[in-house]
mmCIF file of C-alpha atoms and ligand atoms in Angstrom:
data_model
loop_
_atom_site.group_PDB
_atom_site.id
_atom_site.type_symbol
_atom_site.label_atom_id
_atom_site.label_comp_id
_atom_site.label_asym_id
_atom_site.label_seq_id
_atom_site.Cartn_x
_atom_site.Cartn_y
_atom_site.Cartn_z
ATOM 1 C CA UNK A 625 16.434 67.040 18.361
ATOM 2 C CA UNK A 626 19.584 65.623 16.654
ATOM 3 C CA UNK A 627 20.414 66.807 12.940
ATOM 4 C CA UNK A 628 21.802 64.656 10.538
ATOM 5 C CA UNK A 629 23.400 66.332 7.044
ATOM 6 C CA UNK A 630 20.979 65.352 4.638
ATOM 7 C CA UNK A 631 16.674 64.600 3.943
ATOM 8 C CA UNK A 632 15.663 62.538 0.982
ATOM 9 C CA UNK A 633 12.449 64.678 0.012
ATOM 10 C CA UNK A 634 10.872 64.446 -3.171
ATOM 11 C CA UNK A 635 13.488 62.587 -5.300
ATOM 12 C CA UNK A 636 16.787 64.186 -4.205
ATOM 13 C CA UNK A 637 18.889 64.745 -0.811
ATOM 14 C CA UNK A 638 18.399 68.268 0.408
ATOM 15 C CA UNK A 639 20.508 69.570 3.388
ATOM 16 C CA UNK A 640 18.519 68.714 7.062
ATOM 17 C CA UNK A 641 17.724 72.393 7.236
ATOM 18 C CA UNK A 642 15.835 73.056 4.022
ATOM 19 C CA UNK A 643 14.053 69.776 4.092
ATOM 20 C CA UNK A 644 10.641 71.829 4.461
ATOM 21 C CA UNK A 645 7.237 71.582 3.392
ATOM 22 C CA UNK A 646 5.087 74.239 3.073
ATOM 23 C CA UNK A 647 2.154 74.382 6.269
ATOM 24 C CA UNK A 648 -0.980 74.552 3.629
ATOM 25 C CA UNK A 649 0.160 70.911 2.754
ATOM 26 C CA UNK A 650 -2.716 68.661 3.586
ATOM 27 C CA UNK A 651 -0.626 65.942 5.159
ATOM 28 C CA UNK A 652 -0.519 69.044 7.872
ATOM 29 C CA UNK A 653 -3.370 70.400 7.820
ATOM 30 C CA UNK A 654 -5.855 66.791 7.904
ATOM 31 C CA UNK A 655 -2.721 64.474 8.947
ATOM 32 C CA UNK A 656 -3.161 62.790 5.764
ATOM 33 C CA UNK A 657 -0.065 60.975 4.944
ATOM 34 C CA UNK A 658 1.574 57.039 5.935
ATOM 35 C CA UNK A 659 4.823 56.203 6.916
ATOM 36 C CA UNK A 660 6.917 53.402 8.098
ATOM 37 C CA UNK A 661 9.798 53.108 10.783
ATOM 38 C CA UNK A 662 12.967 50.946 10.101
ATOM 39 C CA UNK A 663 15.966 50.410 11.789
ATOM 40 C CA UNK A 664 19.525 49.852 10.796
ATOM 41 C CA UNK A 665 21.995 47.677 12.664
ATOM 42 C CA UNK A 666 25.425 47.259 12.289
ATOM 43 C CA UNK A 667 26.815 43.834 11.350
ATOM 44 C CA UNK A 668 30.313 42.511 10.614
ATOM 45 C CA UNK A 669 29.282 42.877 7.262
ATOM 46 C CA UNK A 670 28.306 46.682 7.914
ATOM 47 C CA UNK A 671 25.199 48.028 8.738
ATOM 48 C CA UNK A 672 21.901 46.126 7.622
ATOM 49 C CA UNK A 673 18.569 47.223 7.521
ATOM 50 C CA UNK A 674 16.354 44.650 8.913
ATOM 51 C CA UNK A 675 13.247 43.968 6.952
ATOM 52 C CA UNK A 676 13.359 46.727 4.924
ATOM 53 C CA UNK A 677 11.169 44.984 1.589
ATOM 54 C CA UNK A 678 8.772 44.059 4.860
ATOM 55 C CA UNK A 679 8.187 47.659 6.041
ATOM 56 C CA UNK A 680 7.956 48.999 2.397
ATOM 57 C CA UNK A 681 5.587 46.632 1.308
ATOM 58 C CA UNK A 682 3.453 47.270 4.661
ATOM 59 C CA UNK A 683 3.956 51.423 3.098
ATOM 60 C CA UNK A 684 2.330 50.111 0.127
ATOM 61 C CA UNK A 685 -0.301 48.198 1.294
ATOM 62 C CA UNK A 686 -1.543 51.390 3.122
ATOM 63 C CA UNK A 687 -1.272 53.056 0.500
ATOM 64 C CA UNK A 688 -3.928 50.802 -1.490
ATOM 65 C CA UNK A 689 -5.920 50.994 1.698
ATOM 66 C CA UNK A 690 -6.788 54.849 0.993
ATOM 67 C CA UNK A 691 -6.346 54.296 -2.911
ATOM 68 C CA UNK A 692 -3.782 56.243 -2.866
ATOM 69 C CA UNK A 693 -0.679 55.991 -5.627
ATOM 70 C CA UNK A 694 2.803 56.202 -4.237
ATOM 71 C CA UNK A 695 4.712 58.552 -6.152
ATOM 72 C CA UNK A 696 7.625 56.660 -5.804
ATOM 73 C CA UNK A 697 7.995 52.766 -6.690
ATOM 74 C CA UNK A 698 9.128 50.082 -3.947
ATOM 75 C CA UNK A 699 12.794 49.995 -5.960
ATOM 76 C CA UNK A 700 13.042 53.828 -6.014
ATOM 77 C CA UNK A 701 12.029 54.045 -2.000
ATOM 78 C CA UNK A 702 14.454 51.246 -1.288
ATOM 79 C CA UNK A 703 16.757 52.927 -3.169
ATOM 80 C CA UNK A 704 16.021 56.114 -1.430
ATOM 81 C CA UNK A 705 16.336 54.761 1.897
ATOM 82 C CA UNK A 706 19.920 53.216 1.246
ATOM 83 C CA UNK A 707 20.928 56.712 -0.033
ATOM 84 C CA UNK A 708 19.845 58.446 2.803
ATOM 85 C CA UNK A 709 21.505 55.768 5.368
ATOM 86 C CA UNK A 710 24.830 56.582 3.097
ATOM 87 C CA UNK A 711 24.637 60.013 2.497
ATOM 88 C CA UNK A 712 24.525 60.542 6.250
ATOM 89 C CA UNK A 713 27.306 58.013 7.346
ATOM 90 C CA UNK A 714 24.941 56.356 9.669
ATOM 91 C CA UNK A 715 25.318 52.508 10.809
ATOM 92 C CA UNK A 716 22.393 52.508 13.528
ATOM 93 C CA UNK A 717 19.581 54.771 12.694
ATOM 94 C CA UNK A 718 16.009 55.297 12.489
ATOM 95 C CA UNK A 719 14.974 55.676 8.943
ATOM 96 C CA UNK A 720 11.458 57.338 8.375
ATOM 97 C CA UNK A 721 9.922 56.968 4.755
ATOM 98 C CA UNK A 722 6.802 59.456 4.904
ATOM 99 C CA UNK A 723 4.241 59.780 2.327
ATOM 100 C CA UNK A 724 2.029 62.615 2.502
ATOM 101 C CA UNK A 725 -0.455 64.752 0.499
ATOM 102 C CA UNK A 726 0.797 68.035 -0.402
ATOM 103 C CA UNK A 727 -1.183 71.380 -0.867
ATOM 104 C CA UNK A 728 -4.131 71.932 -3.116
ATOM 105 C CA UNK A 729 -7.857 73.491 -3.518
ATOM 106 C CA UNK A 730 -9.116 70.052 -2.650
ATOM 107 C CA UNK A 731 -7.375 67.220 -0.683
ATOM 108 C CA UNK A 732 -8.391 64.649 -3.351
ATOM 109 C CA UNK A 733 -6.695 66.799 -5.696
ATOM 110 C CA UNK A 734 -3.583 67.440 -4.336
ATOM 111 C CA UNK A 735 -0.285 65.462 -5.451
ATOM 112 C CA UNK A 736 1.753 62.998 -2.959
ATOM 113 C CA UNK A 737 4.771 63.421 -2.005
ATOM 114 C CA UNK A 738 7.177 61.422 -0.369
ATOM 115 C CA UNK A 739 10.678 61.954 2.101
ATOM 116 C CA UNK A 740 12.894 59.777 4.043
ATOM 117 C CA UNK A 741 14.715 60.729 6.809
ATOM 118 C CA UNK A 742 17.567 59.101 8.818
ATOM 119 C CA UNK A 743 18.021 59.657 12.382
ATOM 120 C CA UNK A 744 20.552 58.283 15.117
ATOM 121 C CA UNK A 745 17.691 58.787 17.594
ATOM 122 C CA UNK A 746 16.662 56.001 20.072
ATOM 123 C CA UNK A 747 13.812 54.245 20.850
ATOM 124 C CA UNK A 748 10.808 56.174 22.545
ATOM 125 C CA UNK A 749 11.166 53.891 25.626
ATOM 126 C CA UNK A 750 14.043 53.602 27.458
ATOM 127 C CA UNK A 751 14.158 50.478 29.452
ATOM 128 C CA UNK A 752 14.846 51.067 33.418
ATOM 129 C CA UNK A 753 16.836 49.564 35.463
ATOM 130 C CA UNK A 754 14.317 47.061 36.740
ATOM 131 C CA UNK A 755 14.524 45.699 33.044
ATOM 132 C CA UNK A 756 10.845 46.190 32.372
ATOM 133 C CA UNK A 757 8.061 49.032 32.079
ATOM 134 C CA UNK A 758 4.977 49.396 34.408
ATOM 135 C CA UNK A 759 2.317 49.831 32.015
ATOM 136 C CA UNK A 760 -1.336 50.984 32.037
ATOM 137 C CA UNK A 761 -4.537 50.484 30.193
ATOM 138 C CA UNK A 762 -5.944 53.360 28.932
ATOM 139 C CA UNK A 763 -9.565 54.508 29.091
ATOM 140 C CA UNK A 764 -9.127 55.281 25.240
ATOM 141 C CA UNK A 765 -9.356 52.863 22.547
ATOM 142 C CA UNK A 766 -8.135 51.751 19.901
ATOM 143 C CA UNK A 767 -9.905 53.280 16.840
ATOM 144 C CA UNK A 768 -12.174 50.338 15.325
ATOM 145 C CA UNK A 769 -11.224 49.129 11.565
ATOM 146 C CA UNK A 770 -14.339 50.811 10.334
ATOM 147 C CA UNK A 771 -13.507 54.315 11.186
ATOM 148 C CA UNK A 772 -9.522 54.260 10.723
ATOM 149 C CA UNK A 773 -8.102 51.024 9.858
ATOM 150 C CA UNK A 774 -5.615 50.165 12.726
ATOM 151 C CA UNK A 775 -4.157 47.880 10.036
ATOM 152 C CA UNK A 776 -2.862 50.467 7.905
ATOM 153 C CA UNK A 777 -0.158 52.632 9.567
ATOM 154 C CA UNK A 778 -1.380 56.127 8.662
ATOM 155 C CA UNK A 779 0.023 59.236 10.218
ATOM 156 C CA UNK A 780 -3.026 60.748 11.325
ATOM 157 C CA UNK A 781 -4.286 57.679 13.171
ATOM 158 C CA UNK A 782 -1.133 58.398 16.037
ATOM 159 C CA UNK A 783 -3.564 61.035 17.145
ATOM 160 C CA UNK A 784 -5.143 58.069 18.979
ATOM 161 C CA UNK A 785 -1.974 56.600 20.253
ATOM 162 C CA UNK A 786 -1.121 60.150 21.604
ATOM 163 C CA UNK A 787 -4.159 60.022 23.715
ATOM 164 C CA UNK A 788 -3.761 57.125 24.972
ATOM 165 C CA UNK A 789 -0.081 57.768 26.184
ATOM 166 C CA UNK A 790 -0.326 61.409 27.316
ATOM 167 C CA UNK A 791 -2.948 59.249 29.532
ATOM 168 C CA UNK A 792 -0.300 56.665 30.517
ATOM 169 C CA UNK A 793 2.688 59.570 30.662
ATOM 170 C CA UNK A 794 0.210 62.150 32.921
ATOM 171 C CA UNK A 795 -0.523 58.611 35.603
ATOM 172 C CA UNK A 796 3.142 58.239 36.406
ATOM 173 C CA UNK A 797 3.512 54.767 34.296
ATOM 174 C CA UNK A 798 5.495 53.936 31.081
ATOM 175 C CA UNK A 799 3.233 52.995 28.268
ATOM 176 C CA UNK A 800 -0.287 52.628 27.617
ATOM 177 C CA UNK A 801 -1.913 49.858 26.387
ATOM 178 C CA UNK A 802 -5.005 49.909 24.542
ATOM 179 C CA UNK A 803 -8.273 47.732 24.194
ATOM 180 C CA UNK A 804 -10.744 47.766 21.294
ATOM 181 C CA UNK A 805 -14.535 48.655 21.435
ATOM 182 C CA UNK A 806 -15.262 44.973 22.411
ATOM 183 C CA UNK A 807 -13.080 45.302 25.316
ATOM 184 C CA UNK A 808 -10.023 42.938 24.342
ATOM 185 C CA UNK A 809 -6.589 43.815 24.049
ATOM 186 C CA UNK A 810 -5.337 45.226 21.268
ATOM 187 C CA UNK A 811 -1.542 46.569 21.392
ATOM 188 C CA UNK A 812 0.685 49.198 23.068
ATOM 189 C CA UNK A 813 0.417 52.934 21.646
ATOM 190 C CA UNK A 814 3.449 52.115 19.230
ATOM 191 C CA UNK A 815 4.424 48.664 19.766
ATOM 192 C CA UNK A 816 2.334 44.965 19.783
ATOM 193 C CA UNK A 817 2.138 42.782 22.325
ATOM 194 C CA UNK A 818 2.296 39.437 23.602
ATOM 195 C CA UNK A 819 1.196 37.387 27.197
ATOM 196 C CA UNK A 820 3.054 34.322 28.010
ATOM 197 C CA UNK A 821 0.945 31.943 30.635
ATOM 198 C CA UNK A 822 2.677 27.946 31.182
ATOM 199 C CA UNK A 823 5.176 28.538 28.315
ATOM 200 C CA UNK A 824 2.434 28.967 25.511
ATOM 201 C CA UNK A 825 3.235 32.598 24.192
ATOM 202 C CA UNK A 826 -0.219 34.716 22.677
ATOM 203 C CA UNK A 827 -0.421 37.761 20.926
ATOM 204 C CA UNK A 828 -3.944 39.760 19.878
ATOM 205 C CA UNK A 829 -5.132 38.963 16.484
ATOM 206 C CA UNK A 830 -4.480 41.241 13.358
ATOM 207 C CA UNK A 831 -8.595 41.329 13.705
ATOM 208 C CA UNK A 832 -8.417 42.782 17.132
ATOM 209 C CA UNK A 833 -6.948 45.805 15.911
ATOM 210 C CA UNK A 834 -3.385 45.152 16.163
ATOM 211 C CA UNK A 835 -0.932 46.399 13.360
ATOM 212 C CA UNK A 836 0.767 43.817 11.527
ATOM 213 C CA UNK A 837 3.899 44.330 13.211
ATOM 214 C CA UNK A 838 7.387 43.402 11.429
ATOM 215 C CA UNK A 839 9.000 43.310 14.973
ATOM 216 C CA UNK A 840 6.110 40.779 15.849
ATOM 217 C CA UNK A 841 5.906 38.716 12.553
ATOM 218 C CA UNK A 842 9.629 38.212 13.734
ATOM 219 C CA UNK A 843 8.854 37.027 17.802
ATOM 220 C CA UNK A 844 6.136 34.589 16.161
ATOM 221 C CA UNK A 845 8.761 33.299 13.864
ATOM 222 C CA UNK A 846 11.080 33.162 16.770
ATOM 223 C CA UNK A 847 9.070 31.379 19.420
ATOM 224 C CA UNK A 848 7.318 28.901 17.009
ATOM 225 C CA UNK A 849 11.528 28.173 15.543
ATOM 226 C CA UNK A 850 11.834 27.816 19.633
ATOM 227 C CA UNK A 851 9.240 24.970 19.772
ATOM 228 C CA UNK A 852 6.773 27.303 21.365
ATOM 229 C CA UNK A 853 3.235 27.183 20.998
ATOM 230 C CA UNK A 854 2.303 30.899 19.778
ATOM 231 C CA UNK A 855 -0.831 31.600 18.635
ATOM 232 C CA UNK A 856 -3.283 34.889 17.533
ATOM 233 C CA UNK A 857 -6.063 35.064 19.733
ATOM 234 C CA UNK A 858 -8.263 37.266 21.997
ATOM 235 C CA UNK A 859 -7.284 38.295 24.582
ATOM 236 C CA UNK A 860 -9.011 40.315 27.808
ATOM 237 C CA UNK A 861 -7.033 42.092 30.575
ATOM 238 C CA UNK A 862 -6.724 39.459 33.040
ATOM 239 C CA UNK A 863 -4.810 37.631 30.323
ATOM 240 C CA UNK A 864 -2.274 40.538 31.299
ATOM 241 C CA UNK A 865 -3.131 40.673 34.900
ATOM 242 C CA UNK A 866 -2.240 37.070 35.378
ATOM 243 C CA UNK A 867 0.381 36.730 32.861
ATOM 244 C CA UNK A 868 3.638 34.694 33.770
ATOM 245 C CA UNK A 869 5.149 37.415 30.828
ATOM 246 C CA UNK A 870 3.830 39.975 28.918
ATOM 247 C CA UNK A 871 6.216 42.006 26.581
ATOM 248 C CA UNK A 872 5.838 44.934 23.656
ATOM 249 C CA UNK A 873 7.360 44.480 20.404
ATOM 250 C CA UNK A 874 8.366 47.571 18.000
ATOM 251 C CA UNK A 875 10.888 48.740 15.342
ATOM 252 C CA UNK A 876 12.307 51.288 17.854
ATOM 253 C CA UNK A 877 12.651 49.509 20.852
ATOM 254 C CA UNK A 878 12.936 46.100 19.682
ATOM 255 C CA UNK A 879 11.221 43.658 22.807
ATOM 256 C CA UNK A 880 10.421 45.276 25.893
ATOM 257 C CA UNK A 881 9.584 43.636 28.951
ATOM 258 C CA UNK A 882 6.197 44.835 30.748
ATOM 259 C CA UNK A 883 7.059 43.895 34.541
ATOM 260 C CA UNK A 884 3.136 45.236 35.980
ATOM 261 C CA UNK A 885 0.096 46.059 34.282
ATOM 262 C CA UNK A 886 -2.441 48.690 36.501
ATOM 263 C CA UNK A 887 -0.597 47.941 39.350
ATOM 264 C CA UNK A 888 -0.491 44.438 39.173
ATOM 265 C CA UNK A 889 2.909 42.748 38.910
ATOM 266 C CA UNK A 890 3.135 40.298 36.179
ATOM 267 C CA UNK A 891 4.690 37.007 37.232
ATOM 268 C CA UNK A 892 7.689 37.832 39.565
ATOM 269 C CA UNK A 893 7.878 41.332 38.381
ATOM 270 C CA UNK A 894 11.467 41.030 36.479
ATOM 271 C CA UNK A 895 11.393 40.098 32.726
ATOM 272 C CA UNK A 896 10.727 36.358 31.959
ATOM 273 C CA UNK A 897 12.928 33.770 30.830
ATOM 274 C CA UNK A 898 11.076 33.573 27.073
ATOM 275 C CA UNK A 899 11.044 37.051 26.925
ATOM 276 C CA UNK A 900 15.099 37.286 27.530
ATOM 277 C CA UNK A 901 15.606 34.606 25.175
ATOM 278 C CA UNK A 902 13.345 36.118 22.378
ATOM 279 C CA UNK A 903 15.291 39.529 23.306
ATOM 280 C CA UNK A 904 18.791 37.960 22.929
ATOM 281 C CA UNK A 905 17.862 35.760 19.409
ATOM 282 C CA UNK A 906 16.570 39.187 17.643
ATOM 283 C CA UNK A 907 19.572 41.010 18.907
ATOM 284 C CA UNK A 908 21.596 38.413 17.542
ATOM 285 C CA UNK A 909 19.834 38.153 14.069
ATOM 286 C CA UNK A 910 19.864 41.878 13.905
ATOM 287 C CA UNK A 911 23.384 42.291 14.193
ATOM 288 C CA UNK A 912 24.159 39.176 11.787
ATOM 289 C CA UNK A 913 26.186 37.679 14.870
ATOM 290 C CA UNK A 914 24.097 34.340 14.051
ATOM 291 C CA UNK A 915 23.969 33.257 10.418
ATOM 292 C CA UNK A 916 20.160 32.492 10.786
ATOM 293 C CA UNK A 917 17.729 34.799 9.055
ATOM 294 C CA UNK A 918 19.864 36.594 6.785
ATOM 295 C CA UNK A 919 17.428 37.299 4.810
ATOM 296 C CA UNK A 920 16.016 39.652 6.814
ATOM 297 C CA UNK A 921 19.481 42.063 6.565
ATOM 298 C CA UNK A 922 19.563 43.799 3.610
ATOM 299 C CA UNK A 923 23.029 45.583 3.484
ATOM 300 C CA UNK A 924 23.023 49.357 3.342
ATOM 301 C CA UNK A 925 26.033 49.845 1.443
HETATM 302 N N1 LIG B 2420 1.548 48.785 16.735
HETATM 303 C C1 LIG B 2420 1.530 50.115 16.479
HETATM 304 C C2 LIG B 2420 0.267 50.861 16.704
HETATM 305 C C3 LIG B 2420 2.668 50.771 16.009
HETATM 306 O O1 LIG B 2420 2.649 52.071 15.759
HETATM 307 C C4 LIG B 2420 3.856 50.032 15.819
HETATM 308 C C5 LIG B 2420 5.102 50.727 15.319
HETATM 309 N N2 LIG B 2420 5.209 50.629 13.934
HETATM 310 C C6 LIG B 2420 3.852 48.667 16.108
HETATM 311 C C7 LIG B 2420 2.673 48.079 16.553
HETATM 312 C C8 LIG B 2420 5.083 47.824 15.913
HETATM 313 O O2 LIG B 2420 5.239 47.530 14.551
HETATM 314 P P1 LIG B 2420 6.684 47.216 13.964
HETATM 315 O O3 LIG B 2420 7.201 46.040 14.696
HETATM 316 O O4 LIG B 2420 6.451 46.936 12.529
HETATM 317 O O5 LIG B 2420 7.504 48.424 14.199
#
């Protein structure tokens, strides 16, 4: 794993190596702890987060989910997460704010605590050369929003995820995809997703199960800005099977074109014209080489 020189933990920037928390610490020991993922880009005006008040108002809102207090306001965590960016020299980057419950004789007594860590890392999947991922559906589901909310984006929740691409990873394909207990699609292990069938673009419902993802907030935006029809509905897995386009959406990997699903090849197996286009607008806004959206850059420095 890279290092980078410094860890915002707890209020103040500790060198990478001592940035440690001790292994009684609940957020280990019951995985009890929320986080968010943001990227930086660089822009001609230097680098930009993009979305950040998004992402740390999606921390918060998990946050009231488990009636939990942040220790930290949304100010001092924006602040934090500039610092961090800075204090590291970093233009693109992964930044990490974690929020999880420390030690204690009782997990509802213990105190939260909070870090934020930068990273030059890249995105978990690396796009091949046929320009899109073969995924897979996985025989796990998603967790339903009356045991762990899927809406919230808690740590110990990725247990699920894990399953479901250790699944994917042990069959030889890419990524797994994942269906709720009613048997519709629900969302990659990390990223959303989206079918495109006669130019009318569809993504899974919030209701479904799917996180309310910044990355897909953005592609709605996007295609509807486009003149597309995109809309939130159900969706079952010959909606993927006999997709002109399906395509994931995350923070890390930004849109990612799914060329077969279980074998089947989705419309001429190479990433679709919407899905290129999509791609090359939010690379654009990202790096500010459009002036549209510039409100969702918010300038490190
Ligand atoms: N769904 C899940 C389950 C995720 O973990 C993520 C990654 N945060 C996403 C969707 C994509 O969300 P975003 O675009 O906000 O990164």
């Amino acid at each position: 794993m890279s290092k980078e020189k410094v860890i915002w933990l707890d209020g103040e920037l500790v060198p990478w190596d001592e940035a440690t928390i001790h292994v009684t610490s609940y957020g280990l020991y019951f995985g009890i702890g929320f986080f968010e993922a943001i990227r930086t880009f660089d822009t001609p005006d230097g680098p930009a987060f993009f979305r950040l008040d998004d992402h740390l108002k999606r921390l918060s809102d998990t946050a009231h989910t488990y009636l939990a207090t942040l220790p930290y306001s949304q100010s001092d965590l924006i602040a934090a997460c500039k610092q961090v960016v800075q204090a590291n020299d970093l233009a693109e980057c992964l930044v990490r704010p974690i929020v999880f419950l420390g030690d204690g004789d009782h997990p509802l007594a213990a105190k939260w605590r909070a870090t934020v860590i930068a990273m030059s890392r890249g995105p978990y999947v690396s796009l091949p050369d046929e320009g899109g991922i073969h995924a897979k559906i996985s025989s796990f589901h998603r967790m339903s929003a009356n045991a762990l909310p899927p809406a919230a984006k808690a740590t110990g929740q990725y247990l699920n995820a894990y399953l479901a691409q250790s699944d994917a990873l042990g069959a030889k394909y890419d990524d797994a995809l994942l269906l709720n207990e009613h048997g519709h699609v629900v969302d990659g292990w990390v990223h959303n997703i989206f079918v495109v069938r006669d130019g009318v673009v569809r993504t899974p419902p919030v209701s479904a199960g799917a996180l309310a993802g910044i990355t897909r907030d953005t592609m709605i935006t996007l295609a509807r800005e486009q003149g597309l029809t995109c809309v939130e509905e159900n969706l079952v897995r010959t909606d993927l099977y006999n997709a002109d386009e399906v395509f994931l959406t995350g923070t890390s990997a930004g849109l990612v074109p799914v060329i077969s699903v279980d074998r089947r090849t989705v419309g001429d197996g190479k990433p679709g014209e919407i899905s290129r286009t999509l791609a090359d607008m939010f690379g654009d806004i990202v790096h500010g080489r459009v002036d549209i959206h510039a409100e969702w850059r918010e300038p490190v420095g």
